[in-house]
PDB file of N, CA and C in Angstrom:
ATOM      1  N   MET A 178      14.349-189.045  49.229  1.00  0.00           N
ATOM      2  CA  MET A 178      15.568-188.487  48.578  1.00  0.00           C
ATOM      3  C   MET A 178      15.061-186.857  48.533  1.00  0.00           C
ATOM      4  N   LYS A 179      14.035-186.929  48.119  1.00  0.00           N
ATOM      5  CA  LYS A 179      13.702-185.043  47.547  1.00  0.00           C
ATOM      6  C   LYS A 179      13.290-184.548  48.824  1.00  0.00           C
ATOM      7  N   ARG A 180      12.580-185.589  49.687  1.00  0.00           N
ATOM      8  CA  ARG A 180      12.227-184.886  50.725  1.00  0.00           C
ATOM      9  C   ARG A 180      12.956-184.517  52.062  1.00  0.00           C
ATOM     10  N   SER A 181      14.211-185.601  52.198  1.00  0.00           N
ATOM     11  CA  SER A 181      15.500-185.397  52.851  1.00  0.00           C
ATOM     12  C   SER A 181      15.998-184.323  52.281  1.00  0.00           C
ATOM     13  N   LEU A 182      16.298-183.661  50.953  1.00  0.00           N
ATOM     14  CA  LEU A 182      17.022-182.811  50.700  1.00  0.00           C
ATOM     15  C   LEU A 182      16.059-181.078  50.935  1.00  0.00           C
ATOM     16  N   PHE A 183      14.972-181.455  50.973  1.00  0.00           N
ATOM     17  CA  PHE A 183      14.103-180.572  51.289  1.00  0.00           C
ATOM     18  C   PHE A 183      13.871-179.767  52.838  1.00  0.00           C
ATOM     19  N   VAL A 184      14.156-181.075  53.387  1.00  0.00           N
ATOM     20  CA  VAL A 184      14.300-180.662  54.933  1.00  0.00           C
ATOM     21  C   VAL A 184      15.132-180.387  55.623  1.00  0.00           C
ATOM     22  N   LYS A 185      16.421-180.541  54.947  1.00  0.00           N
ATOM     23  CA  LYS A 185      17.926-179.847  55.321  1.00  0.00           C
ATOM     24  C   LYS A 185      18.010-178.788  54.405  1.00  0.00           C
ATOM     25  N   SER A 186      17.476-178.582  53.419  1.00  0.00           N
ATOM     26  CA  SER A 186      17.122-176.978  53.050  1.00  0.00           C
ATOM     27  C   SER A 186      16.378-175.898  53.729  1.00  0.00           C
ATOM     28  N   LEU A 187      15.422-176.263  54.528  1.00  0.00           N
ATOM     29  CA  LEU A 187      14.488-175.938  55.380  1.00  0.00           C
ATOM     30  C   LEU A 187      15.047-175.626  56.392  1.00  0.00           C
ATOM     31  N   ALA A 188      16.188-176.634  57.243  1.00  0.00           N
ATOM     32  CA  ALA A 188      16.830-175.990  58.321  1.00  0.00           C
ATOM     33  C   ALA A 188      17.914-175.186  58.187  1.00  0.00           C
ATOM     34  N   LEU A 189      18.509-175.360  57.117  1.00  0.00           N
ATOM     35  CA  LEU A 189      19.252-174.389  57.077  1.00  0.00           C
ATOM     36  C   LEU A 189      18.901-172.914  56.386  1.00  0.00           C
ATOM     37  N   LEU A 190      17.767-173.100  56.214  1.00  0.00           N
ATOM     38  CA  LEU A 190      17.221-171.691  56.014  1.00  0.00           C
ATOM     39  C   LEU A 190      16.878-170.907  57.225  1.00  0.00           C
ATOM     40  N   LEU A 191      15.980-171.823  58.170  1.00  0.00           N
ATOM     41  CA  LEU A 191      15.424-171.563  59.179  1.00  0.00           C
ATOM     42  C   LEU A 191      16.470-170.811  60.340  1.00  0.00           C
ATOM     43  N   ALA A 192      17.750-171.863  60.098  1.00  0.00           N
ATOM     44  CA  ALA A 192      19.278-171.518  61.154  1.00  0.00           C
ATOM     45  C   ALA A 192      19.500-170.273  60.515  1.00  0.00           C
ATOM     46  N   ALA A 193      19.867-169.883  59.329  1.00  0.00           N
ATOM     47  CA  ALA A 193      20.285-168.703  58.953  1.00  0.00           C
ATOM     48  C   ALA A 193      19.655-167.583  59.335  1.00  0.00           C
ATOM     49  N   LEU A 194      18.106-167.732  59.341  1.00  0.00           N
ATOM     50  CA  LEU A 194      17.261-166.489  59.178  1.00  0.00           C
ATOM     51  C   LEU A 194      17.485-166.071  60.860  1.00  0.00           C
ATOM     52  N   SER A 195      17.342-167.097  61.643  1.00  0.00           N
ATOM     53  CA  SER A 195      17.521-166.952  63.386  1.00  0.00           C
ATOM     54  C   SER A 195      18.966-166.182  63.621  1.00  0.00           C
ATOM     55  N   ILE A 196      19.744-166.600  63.030  1.00  0.00           N
ATOM     56  CA  ILE A 196      21.056-166.070  63.398  1.00  0.00           C
ATOM     57  C   ILE A 196      21.137-164.364  62.720  1.00  0.00           C
ATOM     58  N   ALA A 197      20.371-164.230  61.570  1.00  0.00           N
ATOM     59  CA  ALA A 197      20.482-162.860  61.092  1.00  0.00           C
ATOM     60  C   ALA A 197      19.404-162.093  61.709  1.00  0.00           C
ATOM     61  N   ALA A 198      18.315-162.632  62.321  1.00  0.00           N
ATOM     62  CA  ALA A 198      17.644-161.980  63.249  1.00  0.00           C
ATOM     63  C   ALA A 198      17.869-161.217  64.662  1.00  0.00           C
ATOM     64  N   VAL A 199      19.199-162.111  65.019  1.00  0.00           N
ATOM     65  CA  VAL A 199      19.639-161.826  66.493  1.00  0.00           C
ATOM     66  C   VAL A 199      20.329-160.377  66.463  1.00  0.00           C
ATOM     67  N   PRO A 200      20.047-159.112  67.075  1.00  0.00           N
ATOM     68  CA  PRO A 200      20.446-158.039  66.987  1.00  0.00           C
ATOM     69  C   PRO A 200      22.104-158.285  67.610  1.00  0.00           C
ATOM     70  N   SER A 201      22.802-157.404  67.066  1.00  0.00           N
ATOM     71  CA  SER A 201      24.484-157.668  67.480  1.00  0.00           C
ATOM     72  C   SER A 201      24.421-156.949  68.928  1.00  0.00           C
ATOM     73  N   ALA A 202      25.080-157.060  69.817  1.00  0.00           N
ATOM     74  CA  ALA A 202      25.260-156.517  71.231  1.00  0.00           C
ATOM     75  C   ALA A 202      26.062-155.650  70.861  1.00  0.00           C
ATOM     76  N   SER A 203      25.669-154.019  71.507  1.00  0.00           N
ATOM     77  CA  SER A 203      26.919-153.333  71.358  1.00  0.00           C
ATOM     78  C   SER A 203      27.947-153.200  72.596  1.00  0.00           C
ATOM     79  N   THR A 204      28.865-153.089  72.276  1.00  0.00           N
ATOM     80  CA  THR A 204      30.040-152.877  73.268  1.00  0.00           C
ATOM     81  C   THR A 204      30.116-151.802  74.098  1.00  0.00           C
ATOM     82  N   GLU A 205      29.682-150.984  73.720  1.00  0.00           N
ATOM     83  CA  GLU A 205      29.906-149.568  73.984  1.00  0.00           C
ATOM     84  C   GLU A 205      28.754-149.364  75.408  1.00  0.00           C
ATOM     85  N   VAL A 206      29.881-148.962  76.354  1.00  0.00           N
ATOM     86  CA  VAL A 206      28.870-148.727  77.517  1.00  0.00           C
ATOM     87  C   VAL A 206      28.801-146.954  78.161  1.00  0.00           C
ATOM     88  N   ASP A 207      27.358-146.981  78.273  1.00  0.00           N
ATOM     89  CA  ASP A 207      27.208-145.249  78.605  1.00  0.00           C
ATOM     90  C   ASP A 207      27.577-144.940  80.168  1.00  0.00           C
ATOM     91  N   VAL A 208      28.751-144.481  80.266  1.00  0.00           N
ATOM     92  CA  VAL A 208      29.720-144.175  81.374  1.00  0.00           C
ATOM     93  C   VAL A 208      29.060-143.006  82.192  1.00  0.00           C
ATOM     94  N   SER A 209      28.231-142.668  81.354  1.00  0.00           N
ATOM     95  CA  SER A 209      27.453-141.463  82.327  1.00  0.00           C
ATOM     96  C   SER A 209      26.299-141.835  83.219  1.00  0.00           C
ATOM     97  N   LYS A 210      26.154-143.267  83.119  1.00  0.00           N
ATOM     98  CA  LYS A 210      24.996-143.971  84.490  1.00  0.00           C
ATOM     99  C   LYS A 210      25.577-144.610  84.734  1.00  0.00           C
ATOM    100  N   VAL A 211      27.206-145.006  85.364  1.00  0.00           N
ATOM    101  CA  VAL A 211      27.615-145.596  86.086  1.00  0.00           C
ATOM    102  C   VAL A 211      27.940-144.754  86.977  1.00  0.00           C
ATOM    103  N   PHE A 212      26.851-144.567  87.992  1.00  0.00           N
ATOM    104  CA  PHE A 212      27.292-144.152  89.560  1.00  0.00           C
ATOM    105  C   PHE A 212      26.755-144.903  90.681  1.00  0.00           C
ATOM    106  N   GLY A 213      26.903-144.608  91.612  1.00  0.00           N
ATOM    107  CA  GLY A 213      26.014-145.408  92.991  1.00  0.00           C
ATOM    108  C   GLY A 213      27.227-146.156  93.656  1.00  0.00           C
ATOM    109  N   ARG A 214      26.450-147.051  93.860  1.00  0.00           N
ATOM    110  CA  ARG A 214      27.214-148.139  95.161  1.00  0.00           C
ATOM    111  C   ARG A 214      27.522-148.950  94.471  1.00  0.00           C
ATOM    112  N   ILE A 215      29.165-149.238  94.488  1.00  0.00           N
ATOM    113  CA  ILE A 215      29.844-149.947  93.544  1.00  0.00           C
ATOM    114  C   ILE A 215      30.189-151.191  94.650  1.00  0.00           C
ATOM    115  N   ARG A 216      30.354-152.400  94.183  1.00  0.00           N
ATOM    116  CA  ARG A 216      30.918-153.279  94.622  1.00  0.00           C
ATOM    117  C   ARG A 216      32.109-153.957  94.010  1.00  0.00           C
ATOM    118  N   ILE A 217      33.134-154.109  94.622  1.00  0.00           N
ATOM    119  CA  ILE A 217      34.833-154.451  93.773  1.00  0.00           C
ATOM    120  C   ILE A 217      34.541-156.166  93.780  1.00  0.00           C
ATOM    121  N   THR A 218      34.625-156.884  92.595  1.00  0.00           N
ATOM    122  CA  THR A 218      34.566-158.301  92.467  1.00  0.00           C
ATOM    123  C   THR A 218      35.591-158.769  92.311  1.00  0.00           C
ATOM    124  N   ASP A 219      36.256-160.110  92.467  1.00  0.00           N
ATOM    125  CA  ASP A 219      38.082-160.628  91.551  1.00  0.00           C
ATOM    126  C   ASP A 219      36.882-161.178  90.420  1.00  0.00           C
ATOM    127  N   GLY A 220      35.965-161.573  90.031  1.00  0.00           N
ATOM    128  CA  GLY A 220      35.698-162.380  89.220  1.00  0.00           C
ATOM    129  C   GLY A 220      34.651-161.859  88.267  1.00  0.00           C
ATOM    130  N   VAL A 221      33.410-162.580  87.957  1.00  0.00           N
ATOM    131  CA  VAL A 221      32.387-161.973  87.121  1.00  0.00           C
ATOM    132  C   VAL A 221      31.774-160.627  87.716  1.00  0.00           C
ATOM    133  N   ALA A 222      31.799-159.784  87.008  1.00  0.00           N
ATOM    134  CA  ALA A 222      31.453-158.450  87.303  1.00  0.00           C
ATOM    135  C   ALA A 222      30.450-157.591  86.503  1.00  0.00           C
ATOM    136  N   ASP A 223      29.863-156.779  86.465  1.00  0.00           N
ATOM    137  CA  ASP A 223      28.990-156.052  85.587  1.00  0.00           C
ATOM    138  C   ASP A 223      29.737-155.466  84.846  1.00  0.00           C
ATOM    139  N   PHE A 224      30.945-154.650  84.944  1.00  0.00           N
ATOM    140  CA  PHE A 224      31.856-154.031  83.828  1.00  0.00           C
ATOM    141  C   PHE A 224      33.243-154.289  84.555  1.00  0.00           C
ATOM    142  N   ASP A 225      33.995-154.525  83.526  1.00  0.00           N
ATOM    143  CA  ASP A 225      35.800-154.629  84.040  1.00  0.00           C
ATOM    144  C   ASP A 225      35.873-153.253  83.825  1.00  0.00           C
ATOM    145  N   VAL A 226      36.883-153.218  84.724  1.00  0.00           N
ATOM    146  CA  VAL A 226      37.445-151.254  84.761  1.00  0.00           C
ATOM    147  C   VAL A 226      38.946-151.236  84.674  1.00  0.00           C
ATOM    148  N   ARG A 227      39.579-150.256  83.985  1.00  0.00           N
ATOM    149  CA  ARG A 227      40.921-150.469  83.970  1.00  0.00           C
ATOM    150  C   ARG A 227      41.243-148.670  84.636  1.00  0.00           C
ATOM    151  N   ILE A 228      42.083-148.843  85.533  1.00  0.00           N
ATOM    152  CA  ILE A 228      42.234-147.572  86.077  1.00  0.00           C
ATOM    153  C   ILE A 228      43.142-146.803  85.633  1.00  0.00           C
ATOM    154  N   VAL A 229      43.688-145.753  84.709  1.00  0.00           N
ATOM    155  CA  VAL A 229      44.398-145.276  84.230  1.00  0.00           C
ATOM    156  C   VAL A 229      44.845-143.539  84.309  1.00  0.00           C
ATOM    157  N   GLU A 230      45.932-142.881  84.462  1.00  0.00           N
ATOM    158  CA  GLU A 230      46.167-141.505  84.829  1.00  0.00           C
ATOM    159  C   GLU A 230      45.798-140.465  83.694  1.00  0.00           C
ATOM    160  N   ASN A 231      45.963-140.759  82.146  1.00  0.00           N
ATOM    161  CA  ASN A 231      45.551-140.151  81.134  1.00  0.00           C
ATOM    162  C   ASN A 231      44.539-140.537  80.276  1.00  0.00           C
ATOM    163  N   PHE A 232      43.609-139.610  79.686  1.00  0.00           N
ATOM    164  CA  PHE A 232      42.747-140.122  78.937  1.00  0.00           C
ATOM    165  C   PHE A 232      41.406-141.290  79.603  1.00  0.00           C
ATOM    166  N   PRO A 233      40.983-140.825  80.551  1.00  0.00           N
ATOM    167  CA  PRO A 233      40.028-142.069  81.048  1.00  0.00           C
ATOM    168  C   PRO A 233      38.742-141.350  80.229  1.00  0.00           C
ATOM    169  N   ASP A 234      37.894-142.605  80.104  1.00  0.00           N
ATOM    170  CA  ASP A 234      36.308-142.376  79.756  1.00  0.00           C
ATOM    171  C   ASP A 234      35.750-141.871  80.827  1.00  0.00           C
ATOM    172  N   LEU A 235      36.092-142.148  82.422  1.00  0.00           N
ATOM    173  CA  LEU A 235      35.514-141.165  83.314  1.00  0.00           C
ATOM    174  C   LEU A 235      36.068-141.003  84.730  1.00  0.00           C
ATOM    175  N   ARG A 236      35.953-140.213  84.904  1.00  0.00           N
ATOM    176  CA  ARG A 236      36.720-139.759  86.163  1.00  0.00           C
ATOM    177  C   ARG A 236      35.776-139.607  87.180  1.00  0.00           C
ATOM    178  N   VAL A 237      36.678-140.576  88.275  1.00  0.00           N
ATOM    179  CA  VAL A 237      35.721-141.063  89.308  1.00  0.00           C
ATOM    180  C   VAL A 237      36.171-140.483  90.875  1.00  0.00           C
ATOM    181  N   ARG A 238      35.183-139.899  91.605  1.00  0.00           N
ATOM    182  CA  ARG A 238      35.543-139.242  92.470  1.00  0.00           C
ATOM    183  C   ARG A 238      34.743-140.499  93.759  1.00  0.00           C
ATOM    184  N   VAL A 239      35.340-140.661  94.700  1.00  0.00           N
ATOM    185  CA  VAL A 239      34.849-141.820  95.770  1.00  0.00           C
ATOM    186  C   VAL A 239      34.465-140.814  96.793  1.00  0.00           C
ATOM    187  N   VAL A 240      33.113-141.080  96.801  1.00  0.00           N
ATOM    188  CA  VAL A 240      32.444-140.312  98.080  1.00  0.00           C
ATOM    189  C   VAL A 240      31.939-141.291  98.965  1.00  0.00           C
ATOM    190  N   ASP A 241      31.357-140.796 100.203  1.00  0.00           N
ATOM    191  CA  ASP A 241      31.141-141.406 101.590  1.00  0.00           C
ATOM    192  C   ASP A 241      29.610-141.925 101.737  1.00  0.00           C
ATOM    193  N   SER A 242      28.943-140.846 100.859  1.00  0.00           N
ATOM    194  CA  SER A 242      27.325-141.045 101.089  1.00  0.00           C
ATOM    195  C   SER A 242      27.010-140.300  99.993  1.00  0.00           C
ATOM    196  N   LEU A 243      25.820-140.511  99.396  1.00  0.00           N
ATOM    197  CA  LEU A 243      25.190-139.785  98.478  1.00  0.00           C
ATOM    198  C   LEU A 243      25.494-139.915  97.076  1.00  0.00           C
ATOM    199  N   PRO A 244      25.966-141.124  96.204  1.00  0.00           N
ATOM    200  CA  PRO A 244      26.420-141.083  95.203  1.00  0.00           C
ATOM    201  C   PRO A 244      25.561-141.038  94.092  1.00  0.00           C
ATOM    202  N   ASN A 245      24.940-139.614  94.034  1.00  0.00           N
ATOM    203  CA  ASN A 245      23.929-139.465  92.771  1.00  0.00           C
ATOM    204  C   ASN A 245      24.102-138.747  91.327  1.00  0.00           C
ATOM    205  N   ARG A 246      25.304-138.502  91.312  1.00  0.00           N
ATOM    206  CA  ARG A 246      25.855-137.931  89.789  1.00  0.00           C
ATOM    207  C   ARG A 246      26.685-138.545  88.892  1.00  0.00           C
ATOM    208  N   CYS A 247      26.980-138.058  87.841  1.00  0.00           N
ATOM    209  CA  CYS A 247      28.109-139.030  87.033  1.00  0.00           C
ATOM    210  C   CYS A 247      29.507-138.923  87.713  1.00  0.00           C
ATOM    211  N   GLY A 248      29.892-140.184  87.831  1.00  0.00           N
ATOM    212  CA  GLY A 248      31.271-140.074  88.226  1.00  0.00           C
ATOM    213  C   GLY A 248      31.682-140.056  89.711  1.00  0.00           C
ATOM    214  N   GLN A 249      30.432-140.403  90.520  1.00  0.00           N
ATOM    215  CA  GLN A 249      30.598-140.463  91.999  1.00  0.00           C
ATOM    216  C   GLN A 249      30.384-141.953  92.239  1.00  0.00           C
ATOM    217  N   TRP A 250      31.446-142.499  93.345  1.00  0.00           N
ATOM    218  CA  TRP A 250      31.001-144.064  93.411  1.00  0.00           C
ATOM    219  C   TRP A 250      31.228-144.136  94.827  1.00  0.00           C
ATOM    220  N   GLU A 251      30.236-144.500  95.420  1.00  0.00           N
ATOM    221  CA  GLU A 251      30.434-145.267  96.938  1.00  0.00           C
ATOM    222  C   GLU A 251      31.015-146.409  96.715  1.00  0.00           C
ATOM    223  N   PHE A 252      31.988-147.213  97.570  1.00  0.00           N
ATOM    224  CA  PHE A 252      32.536-148.630  97.799  1.00  0.00           C
ATOM    225  C   PHE A 252      31.526-149.009  98.714  1.00  0.00           C
ATOM    226  N   VAL A 253      31.062-150.263  98.537  1.00  0.00           N
ATOM    227  CA  VAL A 253      29.919-150.971  99.041  1.00  0.00           C
ATOM    228  C   VAL A 253      30.428-152.322  99.289  1.00  0.00           C
ATOM    229  N   THR A 254      30.085-153.154 100.562  1.00  0.00           N
ATOM    230  CA  THR A 254      30.071-154.781 100.363  1.00  0.00           C
ATOM    231  C   THR A 254      29.431-155.367  99.961  1.00  0.00           C
ATOM    232  N   PHE A 255      27.796-154.697 100.096  1.00  0.00           N
ATOM    233  CA  PHE A 255      26.286-155.444  99.497  1.00  0.00           C
ATOM    234  C   PHE A 255      25.606-154.054  99.393  1.00  0.00           C
ATOM    235  N   ALA A 256      24.403-154.716  99.092  1.00  0.00           N
ATOM    236  CA  ALA A 256      23.418-153.670  98.301  1.00  0.00           C
ATOM    237  C   ALA A 256      24.151-152.515  97.446  1.00  0.00           C
ATOM    238  N   GLU A 257      24.649-153.328  96.400  1.00  0.00           N
ATOM    239  CA  GLU A 257      25.707-152.350  95.188  1.00  0.00           C
ATOM    240  C   GLU A 257      24.140-152.481  94.276  1.00  0.00           C
ATOM    241  N   ASP A 258      24.772-151.077  93.687  1.00  0.00           N
ATOM    242  CA  ASP A 258      24.261-150.977  92.178  1.00  0.00           C
ATOM    243  C   ASP A 258      24.660-151.678  91.288  1.00  0.00           C
ATOM    244  N   PHE A 259      25.914-151.542  91.003  1.00  0.00           N
ATOM    245  CA  PHE A 259      26.943-152.156  90.455  1.00  0.00           C
ATOM    246  C   PHE A 259      27.962-152.775  90.807  1.00  0.00           C
ATOM    247  N   THR A 260      28.848-153.932  90.011  1.00  0.00           N
ATOM    248  CA  THR A 260      30.118-154.701  90.115  1.00  0.00           C
ATOM    249  C   THR A 260      31.028-154.140  89.281  1.00  0.00           C
ATOM    250  N   VAL A 261      31.967-153.717  89.818  1.00  0.00           N
ATOM    251  CA  VAL A 261      33.303-154.019  88.939  1.00  0.00           C
ATOM    252  C   VAL A 261      34.312-155.034  89.224  1.00  0.00           C
ATOM    253  N   CYS A 262      35.076-155.112  88.548  1.00  0.00           N
ATOM    254  CA  CYS A 262      36.353-155.781  88.416  1.00  0.00           C
ATOM    255  C   CYS A 262      37.129-154.669  87.748  1.00  0.00           C
ATOM    256  N   PHE A 263      38.149-154.282  88.630  1.00  0.00           N
ATOM    257  CA  PHE A 263      39.700-153.780  87.926  1.00  0.00           C
ATOM    258  C   PHE A 263      40.600-154.787  87.432  1.00  0.00           C
ATOM    259  N   VAL A 264      40.608-154.889  86.143  1.00  0.00           N
ATOM    260  CA  VAL A 264      41.398-155.680  84.956  1.00  0.00           C
ATOM    261  C   VAL A 264      42.808-154.615  84.928  1.00  0.00           C
ATOM    262  N   GLU A 265      43.714-155.353  84.110  1.00  0.00           N
ATOM    263  CA  GLU A 265      45.020-154.566  83.029  1.00  0.00           C
ATOM    264  C   GLU A 265      44.485-154.759  81.804  1.00  0.00           C
ATOM    265  N   HIS A 266      44.101-155.723  80.927  1.00  0.00           N
ATOM    266  CA  HIS A 266      43.388-155.667  79.728  1.00  0.00           C
ATOM    267  C   HIS A 266      41.996-156.240  79.493  1.00  0.00           C
ATOM    268  N   GLY A 267      41.342-155.995  78.415  1.00  0.00           N
ATOM    269  CA  GLY A 267      40.009-156.319  78.047  1.00  0.00           C
ATOM    270  C   GLY A 267      38.806-155.648  78.867  1.00  0.00           C
ATOM    271  N   GLU A 268      39.048-154.476  79.072  1.00  0.00           N
ATOM    272  CA  GLU A 268      38.402-153.433  79.781  1.00  0.00           C
ATOM    273  C   GLU A 268      37.114-152.913  79.205  1.00  0.00           C
ATOM    274  N   ASP A 269      35.799-152.911  79.935  1.00  0.00           N
ATOM    275  CA  ASP A 269      34.827-152.164  79.188  1.00  0.00           C
ATOM    276  C   ASP A 269      34.864-150.683  79.178  1.00  0.00           C
ATOM    277  N   PHE A 270      35.797-150.244  79.945  1.00  0.00           N
ATOM    278  CA  PHE A 270      35.919-148.677  80.227  1.00  0.00           C
ATOM    279  C   PHE A 270      37.208-148.353  81.316  1.00  0.00           C
ATOM    280  N   THR A 271      37.505-147.155  80.982  1.00  0.00           N
ATOM    281  CA  THR A 271      38.401-146.853  81.610  1.00  0.00           C
ATOM    282  C   THR A 271      38.075-145.780  82.694  1.00  0.00           C
ATOM    283  N   VAL A 272      38.880-145.481  83.767  1.00  0.00           N
ATOM    284  CA  VAL A 272      38.245-144.682  85.309  1.00  0.00           C
ATOM    285  C   VAL A 272      39.498-143.784  85.375  1.00  0.00           C
ATOM    286  N   GLU A 273      39.714-142.465  85.818  1.00  0.00           N
ATOM    287  CA  GLU A 273      40.747-141.734  86.610  1.00  0.00           C
ATOM    288  C   GLU A 273      40.312-141.731  87.861  1.00  0.00           C
ATOM    289  N   PHE A 274      40.666-141.725  88.986  1.00  0.00           N
ATOM    290  CA  PHE A 274      40.373-141.328  90.511  1.00  0.00           C
ATOM    291  C   PHE A 274      40.922-140.201  90.515  1.00  0.00           C
ATOM    292  N   VAL A 275      39.673-138.849  90.955  1.00  0.00           N
ATOM    293  CA  VAL A 275      39.938-137.605  91.298  1.00  0.00           C
ATOM    294  C   VAL A 275      39.609-137.232  92.428  1.00  0.00           C
ATOM    295  N   GLU A 276      39.960-136.164  92.679  1.00  0.00           N
ATOM    296  CA  GLU A 276      39.385-135.321  93.992  1.00  0.00           C
ATOM    297  C   GLU A 276      38.214-134.704  93.445  1.00  0.00           C
ATOM    298  N   ASN A 277      38.496-133.596  92.485  1.00  0.00           N
ATOM    299  CA  ASN A 277      37.581-132.804  91.888  1.00  0.00           C
ATOM    300  C   ASN A 277      37.037-133.018  90.741  1.00  0.00           C
ATOM    301  N   PHE A 278      36.268-132.488  89.858  1.00  0.00           N
ATOM    302  CA  PHE A 278      35.852-132.483  88.839  1.00  0.00           C
ATOM    303  C   PHE A 278      35.454-134.012  88.089  1.00  0.00           C
ATOM    304  N   GLU A 279      34.576-134.603  88.985  1.00  0.00           N
ATOM    305  CA  GLU A 279      34.211-136.285  88.743  1.00  0.00           C
ATOM    306  C   GLU A 279      33.490-135.775  87.163  1.00  0.00           C
ATOM    307  N   GLY A 280      33.076-137.120  86.648  1.00  0.00           N
ATOM    308  CA  GLY A 280      32.337-136.692  85.385  1.00  0.00           C
ATOM    309  C   GLY A 280      33.096-137.304  83.983  1.00  0.00           C
ATOM    310  N   LEU A 281      32.349-137.142  83.196  1.00  0.00           N
ATOM    311  CA  LEU A 281      32.950-136.729  81.724  1.00  0.00           C
ATOM    312  C   LEU A 281      34.048-136.261  81.630  1.00  0.00           C
ATOM    313  N   PRO A 282      35.104-136.668  80.855  1.00  0.00           N
ATOM    314  CA  PRO A 282      35.983-135.453  80.506  1.00  0.00           C
ATOM    315  C   PRO A 282      36.175-134.611  79.527  1.00  0.00           C
TER     316      PRO A 282
END
C-alpha cells in the first residue's frame, strides 16, 4: 500500500515538473523577418495572415524579383521561404499591400 502511494506520488511529481519545465511558446511573430519568396496555401502554412486597410503589422510590396528587405514579398509556386494562408480570423499578423514605403509601419 505504501509503495503504491509512493509510486503514484512520484509519478505525479514528475509529471508536474515536466509540465513546468516546458517553456511557453511565444505567439508574437517578428514580422520584420517575414520577407522573401512567399507561397500562398489554403491549408497548413507557416503564417496565417489577415489583409487589412488600416493599422497593419506589416506593409507589403509585391516585387517580381530580389525580395531582400522587410516588407518585400515575391509570390512563387515552389522553392518558397515561407508559406502563408490568408484568413479572416485567427491571424498571426496583419498586412496591408502597398505600392511604396513597405516594411514596418
